[in-house]
Amino acid sequence: MPGVLVIEDDDRIRLSLVMALEDEGYTARGAATAEEGLAAQRAQAADTVLVDLMLPGIDGFECIRQLRRVDDVPIVVVSARDDTHDIVAALEAGADDYVVKPVAIKELSARLRALRRRARPVAVDPVPVLSFGDLQILPEAGEVRVGGETVAVTRTEFQLLCELAEHAGRVLSRQQLLQRVWGYDGGDERLVDVHIGRLRAKIEKDSGAPRHLVTVRGLGYKLLVS
Amino acid sequence: MGRAGLRARVTTGFAAGALVLSLAMASISYQLVRQSLIAERENAAVRAAYYDAAIVEAGINNNPTPDIGTVLRSLDTGDSRQAVLHLDEWHARSADVGLTDAIPTRLQEHAATGRVGVQMVDAGGTPALVVAVPLADGAVFYEIDSMAELDHTLRVLALVLTLVALGTAGAGALVGWNATRYVLRPLTSVANAAKEITAGRQMARLDPATEPDLARLTTSFNHMVDQLSARMERDRRFAADVSHELRSPLQTLAAAASVLDRRRDTLDERTALAAGLIVDEVDRFQRLVNDLLELARTDQPADRQEVDVAELARQTCRDHGLDPGIVTVVGGPVAWSVDRRRIRQLFDNLLDNAAGYGGGATEVRLTADAERCRIEVDDEGPGVSPEDKPLIWSRFVRGRSQSSSRADGGGTGLGLALVAQHAAAHDGTAEVLDRPGGGARFRIDLPDCL
């Protein structure tokens, strides 16, 4: 059974979420603080981590950064804060998705299922290396290289890059990317924008003037062939 | 009729002030010049009359049988003076054509006492000065000096002074107009800053150094804006705190309700009914809180970015279980500069409204031209009655009246209020019309989105 770790300081929310997720068929565990959550994840890795932002001690943003340093487990922020600044900051810290409380359990469950589906092998032709100038993608190895140097990317970022590489030279809309990478029919397009921004910071020499991952105004993004 | 604007009133004031001042100056100048000219003319007329009277007296005295007519004709009176002698009877240089009528009786009586007299008279429409010089033997010499030339000069002077007064009033108006432009410039800055703040740019401030004379106004204005911004920030923070405090227990309720809902089959009928009511109401409470918090963000400006509105509309239709084929692009580009989040919610609420009250949306039409972008959502329901049309955009209105054929669809009553708010955030409008062939047509017009 898929395991979910719920890092939430409010006992009632944590308990009710754990109960509801167990009803949805997940093995759910709770942690009241970031420290507890990080320790629980180290002891027994969950498939997905739900994190609240307002935690005592280490806050949610730092908790996400620390989780990201050790593995690329899908992280979903579940927070009462709906400010754009908080959402973007959480995604930039390394979260894969962001939902605002109160979220219906059916919707949360659907999002978790979509995140799990992304763990399947990337649907690109089985070629050892995809090259775009100094950018190289190794789908089977799950690796990205820029100028021969390996670049650390998260699972979501890798999935996003592979999706764009599969359709190199063609524009993919944010909605198409949300559907193909996150598995969402509709949703918040800021997810795509922030992840593209993070990818650019890693694979472009100058993320302000990208040579690989370009924005096509009003339409979406495309990976240039050369 | 409305009160004239400040600039018009100040300009009128300047013009009126200049007119009064220049008229007073002109009037005083005219009077002084007139008195001076008349006095000078009187003196000249009296001197000439004395001189002529001396000639006449000599002509009469040196001749026992004088020819008075000849004596009078010998006078060099020019065109403007006429001489008349009263010696037992009236004598003139030529036939009397009412000349003696011009000599007032009072002057004749005055001269009869042996004293010199001067009187201004009206001789056939032109002013004249009559000088009476008593002579020996009861004779009186009269000289009528026409003042027509002086009168003409004074008329010209009056006309010139009047024109100068009017010109001064015009110049005063011009000075007033320019002065108010200068004075109103800082007020225009205040108005522009206020407009910017209204549009959500709360950092807009006036620079006190720009207009040192109006430093107090700019300082007061900036202070007011600071207070207002602080108040808005407090409200925003309060809304955020309330939001957080409401959302957290709601999350617990949502999760607990989900657990209850899953076990409804194992509960007895009465408990299951109660559990169902809790689940439904928690769901409605969630939507109500979300809508209220959305409404509380009215002060936030639209975060415009390029959005493929046709794709957004189709995606919204798919999310609502509708055929995306109902979205039709009538004309113009589909990449609009709008706030994606707001427009998405606008579509959501219009489709929910059509589903709740109109049997579902039948068409979503998008039109764009240089002036405005238009969204129309049609349904084939019973339509909206004329008395309800202005009311449905208000908060918590759900099929308000008995006459309304639209019943409460279990919504929060805030959906269309949010639609109106999102349209207003784009400086646009929201209205409901009758769809040709029956049903309702919700029309949203958004200007300057291309």
XYZ file of C-alpha atoms in Angstrom:
676
model
C 0.000 0.000 0.000
C 1.291 3.484 -0.833
C 2.574 5.360 2.163
C 1.824 8.998 2.945
C 3.581 11.047 5.615
C 1.504 13.951 6.990
C 3.655 16.661 8.621
C 1.096 18.867 10.391
C 1.291 20.510 13.804
C -2.477 20.708 14.416
C -3.385 17.397 16.100
C -7.019 17.459 14.932
C -6.139 18.152 11.291
C -3.333 15.588 11.324
C -5.533 12.913 12.916
C -8.499 13.540 10.589
C -6.234 13.600 7.494
C -4.538 10.348 8.502
C -7.949 8.721 9.090
C -9.410 9.999 5.823
C -6.329 8.971 3.788
C -6.416 5.515 5.340
C -10.039 5.271 4.217
C -8.808 6.149 0.698
C -6.475 3.165 0.812
C -3.182 4.762 1.844
C -0.884 3.796 4.676
C -0.736 7.133 6.461
C 1.534 8.335 9.242
C 1.584 11.650 11.057
C 4.341 13.917 12.361
C 3.708 16.989 14.520
C 6.944 18.842 13.645
C 9.377 19.130 10.726
C 12.095 17.423 12.798
C 9.774 14.497 13.534
C 8.759 14.297 9.888
C 12.345 14.342 8.582
C 13.295 11.630 11.075
C 10.257 9.531 10.109
C 11.118 9.863 6.412
C 14.728 8.842 7.049
C 13.563 5.838 9.110
C 10.952 4.675 6.604
C 10.547 6.514 3.323
C 6.970 7.340 2.379
C 5.845 7.526 -1.293
C 4.441 11.007 -0.786
C 4.849 13.697 1.885
C 2.162 16.230 2.837
C 3.628 19.319 4.548
C 1.991 22.247 6.327
C 3.904 25.526 6.066
C 3.280 26.884 9.557
C 5.186 24.441 11.691
C 6.808 25.098 15.066
C 10.619 25.238 14.958
C 11.731 24.420 11.428
C 9.037 25.847 9.174
C 7.495 24.142 6.183
C 9.751 25.848 3.601
C 12.914 24.654 5.325
C 11.367 21.220 5.858
C 10.789 20.958 2.073
C 14.404 22.046 1.346
C 15.783 19.456 3.769
C 13.597 16.706 2.309
C 14.755 17.695 -1.200
C 18.416 17.365 -0.206
C 17.984 13.684 0.602
C 15.509 12.406 -1.986
C 13.067 13.342 -4.698
C 9.928 12.104 -2.957
C 6.803 13.917 -4.241
C 5.972 16.719 -1.777
C 2.536 18.308 -1.566
C 2.046 21.427 0.537
C -1.295 21.529 2.366
C -1.591 25.021 3.814
C -4.196 27.549 4.867
C -2.038 30.275 3.299
C -3.267 31.115 -0.183
C -0.978 34.034 -0.923
C 0.747 33.793 -4.311
C 4.055 34.665 -2.656
C 3.755 31.656 -0.303
C 2.711 29.303 -3.111
C 5.611 30.314 -5.359
C 8.096 30.211 -2.435
C 6.969 26.696 -1.493
C 7.238 25.441 -5.084
C 10.650 27.071 -5.455
C 11.760 25.394 -2.231
C 11.106 22.104 -4.013
C 7.437 21.190 -3.485
C 5.729 19.410 -6.380
C 2.237 20.665 -5.659
C 0.367 23.076 -3.411
C -3.198 22.784 -2.158
C -5.031 25.296 -0.013
C -6.973 24.148 3.033
C -9.690 23.078 3.233
C -9.124 20.512 0.511
C -11.694 17.811 -0.142
C -10.234 14.382 0.573
C -11.361 13.101 -2.833
C -9.424 15.891 -4.543
C -6.356 15.314 -2.379
C -6.531 11.604 -3.113
C -6.804 12.290 -6.864
C -3.718 14.513 -6.713
C -1.753 11.868 -4.801
C -2.736 9.228 -7.355
C -1.616 11.542 -10.178
C 1.732 12.126 -8.456
C 2.170 8.378 -8.052
C 1.378 7.766 -11.725
C 4.293 10.041 -12.615
C 6.637 7.502 -11.081
C 6.083 5.284 -14.153
C 8.921 5.112 -16.720
C 9.165 8.137 -19.009
C 7.309 7.584 -22.296
C 10.112 8.474 -24.652
C 11.729 6.268 -27.217
C 14.364 4.095 -25.563
C 17.379 6.076 -26.731
C 20.433 6.314 -24.547
C 20.920 10.093 -24.897
C 18.831 13.053 -26.131
C 21.095 15.947 -27.114
C 20.146 19.609 -27.515
C 23.390 21.513 -27.934
C 25.212 21.365 -24.597
C 22.103 19.878 -22.917
C 21.945 16.093 -22.676
C 19.079 14.033 -21.254
C 19.606 10.376 -20.371
C 16.044 9.043 -19.974
C 16.989 5.548 -18.904
C 19.539 6.752 -16.371
C 17.259 9.568 -15.178
C 20.142 11.996 -15.643
C 20.552 15.517 -17.048
C 23.927 16.901 -18.165
C 24.903 20.421 -19.158
C 28.295 20.750 -20.873
C 29.129 17.214 -19.717
C 28.429 18.056 -16.058
C 25.575 16.196 -14.315
C 22.888 18.471 -12.952
C 20.712 17.464 -9.974
C 17.024 17.678 -10.869
C 13.938 16.471 -9.027
C 11.645 13.820 -10.381
C 9.085 16.400 -11.430
C 11.699 18.555 -13.146
C 13.083 15.518 -14.980
C 9.581 14.467 -16.049
C 8.886 17.999 -17.295
C 12.137 18.133 -19.262
C 11.493 14.706 -20.814
C 7.974 15.767 -21.837
C 9.334 18.862 -23.563
C 12.193 16.845 -25.109
C 9.710 14.330 -26.520
C 8.024 17.227 -28.354
C 11.196 19.261 -29.015
C 10.571 22.251 -31.258
C 6.828 22.199 -30.536
C 4.926 24.375 -28.095
C 3.233 22.663 -25.166
C 0.636 24.696 -23.276
C 0.746 24.890 -19.498
C -2.462 22.876 -19.347
C -0.943 20.142 -21.532
C 2.106 20.019 -19.272
C -0.084 19.927 -16.149
C -1.990 17.017 -17.641
C 1.051 15.091 -18.889
C 3.511 15.737 -16.064
C 1.306 16.176 -13.001
C -1.652 14.143 -14.286
C -4.108 16.952 -13.540
C -7.055 17.827 -15.750
C -6.883 21.555 -15.168
C -5.202 23.136 -12.185
C -2.920 25.922 -11.147
C -0.569 26.865 -13.993
C 1.855 28.451 -11.527
C 3.007 24.879 -10.866
C 4.362 24.739 -14.416
C 5.825 28.259 -14.381
C 7.733 27.744 -11.131
C 9.125 24.357 -12.175
C 10.202 25.765 -15.557
C 11.938 28.579 -13.650
C 13.769 26.087 -11.466
C 14.783 24.010 -14.480
C 16.127 27.077 -16.267
C 18.214 27.996 -13.224
C 19.835 24.558 -13.517
C 20.259 24.036 -17.282
C 20.625 27.542 -18.736
C 23.793 29.658 -18.608
C 21.599 32.758 -18.300
C 18.090 31.930 -17.154
C 17.019 35.481 -18.122
C 17.872 34.718 -21.771
C 17.185 30.989 -22.134
C 18.685 29.087 -25.094
C 16.938 25.760 -24.493
C 13.669 26.276 -22.597
C 11.856 29.199 -24.220
C 8.524 30.808 -23.424
C 6.089 31.289 -26.311
C 3.973 34.228 -25.134
C 0.359 33.375 -24.499
C 0.817 29.754 -25.615
C 3.280 27.902 -23.370
C 6.825 26.520 -23.472
C 9.034 24.673 -25.930
C 12.462 23.053 -25.894
C 14.539 24.276 -28.828
C 15.900 21.524 -31.055
C 19.422 22.985 -31.171
C -27.204 73.135 -14.071
C -24.111 72.062 -12.158
C -21.790 74.475 -10.445
C -18.956 75.730 -12.638
C -15.568 74.184 -12.050
C -12.890 75.764 -9.879
C -10.838 76.828 -12.877
C -13.835 78.501 -14.554
C -14.787 80.264 -11.327
C -11.264 81.533 -10.648
C -10.940 82.724 -14.244
C -14.289 84.515 -14.031
C -13.211 86.098 -10.755
C -9.977 87.335 -12.292
C -11.856 88.685 -15.317
C -14.524 90.405 -13.191
C -11.889 91.910 -10.885
C -9.876 93.190 -13.816
C -13.045 94.605 -15.417
C -14.187 96.434 -12.258
C -10.712 97.809 -11.640
C -10.156 98.927 -15.213
C -13.677 100.410 -15.450
C -13.068 102.414 -12.257
C -9.724 103.622 -13.595
C -11.268 104.444 -16.969
C -14.176 106.302 -15.356
C -11.890 108.400 -13.152
C -9.545 109.109 -16.067
C -12.496 110.098 -18.276
C -13.931 112.444 -15.677
C -10.594 114.135 -15.023
C -9.824 114.535 -18.725
C -13.369 115.731 -19.450
C -13.297 118.359 -16.680
C -9.872 119.517 -17.744
C -10.826 119.811 -21.418
C -14.139 121.545 -20.701
C -12.508 123.988 -18.276
C -9.835 124.779 -20.821
C -12.437 125.174 -23.533
C -14.572 127.415 -21.301
C -11.606 129.648 -20.601
C -10.786 129.858 -24.279
C -14.433 130.561 -25.140
C -14.707 133.247 -22.482
C -11.460 134.899 -23.648
C -12.643 134.812 -27.257
C -16.076 136.187 -26.235
C -14.427 139.064 -24.318
C -12.252 139.845 -27.299
C -15.167 139.737 -29.728
C -17.368 141.706 -27.317
C -14.699 144.429 -27.187
C -14.650 144.608 -31.013
C -18.463 144.787 -31.157
C -18.579 147.433 -28.417
C -16.007 149.501 -30.255
C -17.939 149.122 -33.522
C -21.144 150.297 -31.915
C -19.658 153.105 -29.869
C -17.559 154.583 -32.709
C -20.531 154.835 -35.023
C -23.660 156.869 -34.207
C -25.682 154.733 -36.598
C -23.893 151.460 -36.482
C -24.610 148.589 -38.832
C -24.679 145.879 -36.231
C -24.829 143.090 -38.838
C -21.651 144.348 -40.477
C -19.960 144.718 -37.113
C -20.891 141.144 -36.202
C -19.747 139.869 -39.612
C -16.364 141.489 -39.086
C -15.700 139.095 -36.199
C -13.323 136.234 -36.839
C -15.455 133.539 -35.186
C -14.415 130.578 -37.318
C -16.845 127.708 -37.891
C -17.540 126.869 -34.312
C -18.591 130.215 -32.841
C -21.627 132.335 -33.530
C -22.117 135.885 -32.278
C -25.451 137.413 -31.302
C -26.101 140.897 -29.893
C -29.128 141.912 -27.917
C -29.636 145.653 -28.184
C -33.333 146.385 -27.833
C -33.728 143.418 -30.171
C -31.677 140.440 -31.358
C -28.970 141.023 -33.975
C -27.039 138.253 -35.691
C -24.622 137.915 -38.630
C -27.240 136.113 -40.647
C -30.951 135.366 -40.464
C -31.806 133.846 -37.133
C -32.514 130.181 -37.574
C -33.476 129.531 -33.984
C -30.117 130.672 -32.789
C -31.540 132.858 -30.084
C -33.668 129.972 -28.824
C -30.435 128.327 -27.736
C -29.761 131.166 -25.321
C -31.371 130.186 -22.026
C -33.708 132.684 -20.369
C -31.904 132.364 -17.057
C -28.638 133.416 -18.707
C -30.364 136.384 -20.297
C -31.761 137.388 -16.908
C -28.306 136.900 -15.351
C -26.652 139.075 -18.038
C -29.340 141.729 -17.669
C -27.992 142.350 -14.147
C -24.704 143.386 -15.763
C -22.709 140.261 -14.944
C -20.824 137.973 -17.272
C -22.413 134.499 -17.532
C -21.442 131.147 -18.994
C -23.820 128.226 -19.511
C -23.597 124.871 -21.296
C -26.651 124.246 -23.488
C -27.895 121.700 -25.939
C -28.103 123.293 -29.358
C -29.873 121.018 -31.775
C -28.444 117.841 -30.361
C -24.895 119.078 -29.966
C -23.522 120.670 -26.796
C -22.616 124.347 -26.939
C -21.246 126.939 -24.543
C -23.052 130.257 -24.387
C -21.023 133.181 -23.041
C -22.944 136.366 -22.180
C -20.938 139.602 -21.943
C -22.941 142.673 -20.918
C -21.992 145.862 -22.877
C -22.770 149.511 -22.346
C -26.302 150.879 -22.820
C -27.951 147.601 -21.740
C -26.651 145.666 -24.740
C -25.557 142.089 -24.187
C -23.146 140.268 -26.492
C -23.675 136.501 -26.707
C -21.269 134.100 -28.263
C -22.424 130.515 -28.821
C -19.405 128.243 -29.035
C -20.220 124.781 -30.426
C -18.634 121.974 -28.422
C -19.264 119.311 -31.099
C -15.556 118.745 -31.635
C -14.894 118.429 -27.921
C -17.933 116.158 -27.573
C -16.573 113.955 -30.376
C -13.176 113.846 -28.697
C -14.764 112.854 -25.401
C -16.841 110.141 -27.108
C -13.733 108.709 -28.741
C -11.949 108.847 -25.377
C -14.875 107.036 -23.677
C -14.876 104.374 -26.391
C -11.114 103.859 -26.137
C -11.253 103.624 -22.331
C -14.163 101.118 -22.512
C -12.234 98.988 -24.992
C -9.149 99.165 -22.776
C -11.290 98.071 -19.786
C -12.662 95.121 -21.746
C -9.159 94.234 -22.956
C -7.916 94.370 -19.375
C -10.757 92.053 -18.332
C -9.733 89.651 -21.109
C -6.117 89.828 -19.998
C -7.303 89.209 -16.412
C -9.176 86.115 -17.574
C -6.058 84.894 -19.369
C -3.911 85.485 -16.276
C -6.549 83.700 -14.158
C -6.671 80.765 -16.571
C -2.880 80.398 -16.547
C -2.623 80.960 -12.803
C -5.188 78.242 -12.101
C -3.365 75.906 -14.450
C -0.249 76.448 -12.389
C -2.141 76.206 -9.094
C -4.109 73.146 -10.188
C -1.036 71.280 -11.417
C -0.254 69.875 -7.949
C -3.932 69.016 -7.533
C -3.725 67.122 -10.818
C -0.741 65.262 -9.353
C -2.862 64.483 -6.284
C -5.696 63.258 -8.529
C -3.292 61.073 -10.542
C -1.766 59.650 -7.371
C -5.249 58.947 -5.986
C -6.137 57.215 -9.254
C -3.014 55.052 -9.024
C -3.821 54.138 -5.430
C -7.399 53.276 -6.438
C -5.950 51.009 -9.117
C -4.077 49.152 -6.384
C -0.625 50.749 -6.616
C -0.494 51.672 -2.960
C 3.113 52.859 -3.111
C 2.094 55.979 -5.078
C 3.101 59.126 -3.171
C 3.568 62.839 -3.893
C 6.999 64.455 -3.729
C 6.787 67.462 -1.344
C 9.916 68.940 -2.971
C 8.136 69.338 -6.318
C 5.769 72.042 -5.034
C 7.292 73.646 -1.905
C 4.305 76.026 -1.607
C 2.000 73.025 -1.362
C 4.199 70.984 0.949
C 1.441 70.918 3.546
C -1.045 69.494 1.069
C 1.366 66.848 -0.232
C 2.463 65.920 3.297
C -1.156 65.618 4.424
C -2.017 63.596 1.335
C 0.946 61.262 1.804
C 0.069 60.882 5.473
C -3.516 60.024 4.540
C -2.319 57.460 1.991
C 0.077 55.978 4.560
C -2.787 55.646 7.030
C -5.016 54.166 4.333
C -2.320 51.699 3.242
C -1.684 50.717 6.831
C -5.403 50.218 7.336
C -5.669 48.140 4.170
C -2.629 46.121 5.206
C -4.231 45.538 8.621
C -7.446 44.470 6.898
C -5.505 42.204 4.540
C -3.660 40.664 7.437
C -6.902 40.311 9.377
C -8.512 38.616 6.370
C -5.469 36.340 6.079
C -5.657 35.509 9.802
C -9.412 34.920 9.643
C -8.844 32.873 6.522
C -6.250 30.742 8.253
C -8.320 30.356 11.408
C -11.376 29.334 9.362
C -9.551 27.082 6.937
C -7.822 24.970 9.575
C -10.950 23.740 11.416
C -12.665 23.382 8.042
C -9.888 21.008 6.969
C -10.567 18.911 10.058
C -14.310 18.997 9.307
C -13.719 18.064 5.656
C -11.505 15.107 6.541
C -13.789 13.949 9.386
C -16.862 14.339 7.157
C -15.123 12.220 4.539
C -14.571 9.482 7.162
C -18.246 9.716 8.209
C -19.396 9.632 4.586
C -17.442 6.463 3.868
C -19.153 4.726 6.800
C -22.668 5.984 6.071
C -23.821 2.522 4.920
C -22.894 1.007 8.288
C -24.900 3.582 10.257
C -28.554 3.380 11.189
C -30.923 5.389 8.968
C -31.294 8.340 11.315
C -27.550 8.659 11.994
C -26.761 8.212 8.279
C -29.183 11.041 7.425
C -27.509 13.276 10.009
C -24.051 12.303 8.662
C -25.206 13.111 5.110
C -26.443 16.529 6.232
C -23.092 17.224 7.925
C -21.130 16.197 4.815
C -23.283 18.385 2.527
C -23.166 21.384 4.840
C -19.396 21.097 5.409
C -18.962 21.114 1.624
C -21.227 24.178 1.315
C -19.453 25.867 4.229
C -16.104 25.311 2.495
C -17.360 26.934 -0.690
C -18.953 29.789 1.249
C -15.721 30.531 3.130
C -13.705 30.408 -0.103
C -16.142 32.771 -1.843
C -16.205 35.163 1.126
C -12.422 35.274 1.254
C -12.352 35.876 -2.482
C -14.817 38.764 -2.077
C -12.664 40.185 0.729
C -9.864 40.623 -1.806
C -11.708 43.322 -3.763
C -8.863 45.812 -3.304
C -6.423 43.679 -5.231
C -5.909 44.750 -8.848
C -6.175 42.285 -11.721
C -2.864 40.459 -12.214
C -2.876 40.640 -16.009
C -0.918 38.247 -18.175
C -1.366 36.812 -21.648
C -3.945 34.010 -21.425
C -5.384 31.731 -24.113
C -8.968 32.359 -23.021
C -10.460 29.886 -25.506
C -8.313 27.078 -24.080
C -9.142 28.213 -20.532
C -12.878 28.162 -21.365
C -12.623 24.677 -22.912
C -10.654 23.380 -19.910
C -13.284 24.829 -17.545
C -16.035 23.126 -19.577
C -14.171 19.812 -19.355
C -13.786 20.255 -15.581
C -17.540 20.844 -15.327
C -18.309 17.725 -17.358
C -19.404 19.783 -20.382
C -18.488 19.315 -24.034
C -15.648 21.789 -24.791
C -17.251 22.129 -28.236
C -19.766 24.593 -26.757
C -16.952 27.171 -26.709
C -17.064 29.225 -29.906
C -14.653 31.983 -30.907
C -16.765 34.495 -32.841
C -13.938 36.849 -33.781
C -10.607 38.335 -32.812
C -7.570 36.812 -31.112
C -7.975 34.468 -28.129
C -4.792 35.562 -26.312
C -6.133 38.186 -23.878
C -4.307 40.171 -21.229
C -6.369 39.166 -18.186
C -6.033 37.787 -14.662
C -6.065 34.020 -15.261
C -7.250 33.126 -11.765
C -10.146 35.591 -11.856
C -11.263 34.649 -15.387
C -11.096 30.959 -14.523
C -13.343 31.589 -11.510
C -15.609 33.743 -13.659
C -16.080 30.837 -16.086
C -16.547 28.422 -13.160
C -19.255 30.546 -11.565
C -21.116 31.273 -14.818
C -21.136 27.560 -15.720
C -22.225 26.654 -12.155
C -24.968 29.264 -12.376
C -26.147 27.916 -15.742
C -26.120 24.382 -14.332
C -27.973 25.391 -11.163
C -30.618 27.627 -12.688
C -30.686 27.236 -16.467
C -30.349 23.522 -17.157
C -26.654 23.881 -18.048
C -24.698 26.124 -20.396
C -25.485 25.662 -24.089
C -22.840 27.965 -25.509
C -19.802 29.970 -24.368
C -19.007 32.693 -26.908
C -15.766 34.695 -27.057
C -15.433 37.883 -29.095
C -12.524 40.330 -29.173
C -11.884 43.605 -30.927
C -9.782 46.692 -30.300
C -12.349 48.187 -27.898
C -13.267 45.240 -25.696
C -13.219 41.503 -25.187
C -16.576 39.828 -24.578
C -17.546 36.586 -22.857
C -21.118 35.324 -23.249
C -22.575 32.265 -21.552
C -26.005 31.105 -22.760
C -28.459 28.715 -21.189
C -31.893 27.531 -22.248
C -33.501 27.770 -18.831
C -36.434 29.954 -17.801
C -34.369 33.147 -18.068
C -34.192 35.970 -15.518
C -37.216 38.170 -14.872
C -36.754 41.926 -15.534
C -37.104 42.812 -11.834
C -34.409 40.253 -10.887
C -31.868 41.327 -13.532
C -30.279 44.120 -11.478
C -30.469 42.076 -8.254
C -28.773 38.834 -9.211
C -25.315 40.437 -9.011
C -25.818 41.224 -5.328
C -24.395 39.032 -2.588
C -26.524 36.247 -1.127
C -29.261 36.549 -3.748
C -30.664 33.180 -4.729
C -33.901 33.184 -6.732
C -35.005 36.094 -4.574
C -38.660 36.603 -5.427
C -41.734 34.480 -5.810
C -41.909 35.625 -9.403
C -38.478 34.225 -10.052
C -38.620 30.859 -11.680
C -35.056 30.214 -10.576
C -34.813 28.278 -7.364
C -31.905 28.084 -4.959
C -29.519 25.588 -6.457
C -27.678 25.035 -3.168
C -24.965 27.543 -4.045
C -23.373 30.058 -1.729
C -25.278 33.000 -3.213
C -21.946 34.661 -3.986
C -21.132 33.228 -7.413
C -22.513 36.038 -9.565
C -21.316 38.699 -7.077
C -17.813 37.322 -7.662
C -18.363 37.389 -11.431
C -19.308 41.085 -11.185
C -16.278 41.722 -8.966
C -13.874 40.009 -11.366
C -15.322 41.993 -14.289
C -14.933 45.225 -12.284
C -11.313 44.328 -11.434
C -10.681 44.448 -15.211
C -12.641 47.772 -15.471
C -15.332 45.742 -17.189
C -19.053 45.135 -16.797
C -21.354 42.181 -16.207
C -24.976 42.042 -17.361
C -27.699 39.506 -17.984
C -29.854 39.590 -21.111
C -32.607 37.492 -22.603
C -31.250 34.877 -24.975
C -32.995 34.975 -28.354
C -35.170 31.866 -28.398
C -35.468 31.710 -24.595
C -33.125 31.386 -21.651
C -30.544 33.721 -20.199
C -27.425 35.243 -21.710
C -24.736 36.385 -19.279
C -22.461 38.955 -20.923
C -19.094 40.111 -19.566
C -17.328 42.988 -21.332
C -13.647 43.552 -20.561
C -11.979 46.625 -22.093
C -8.335 46.937 -23.164
C -7.458 43.238 -23.025
C -5.595 42.981 -26.335
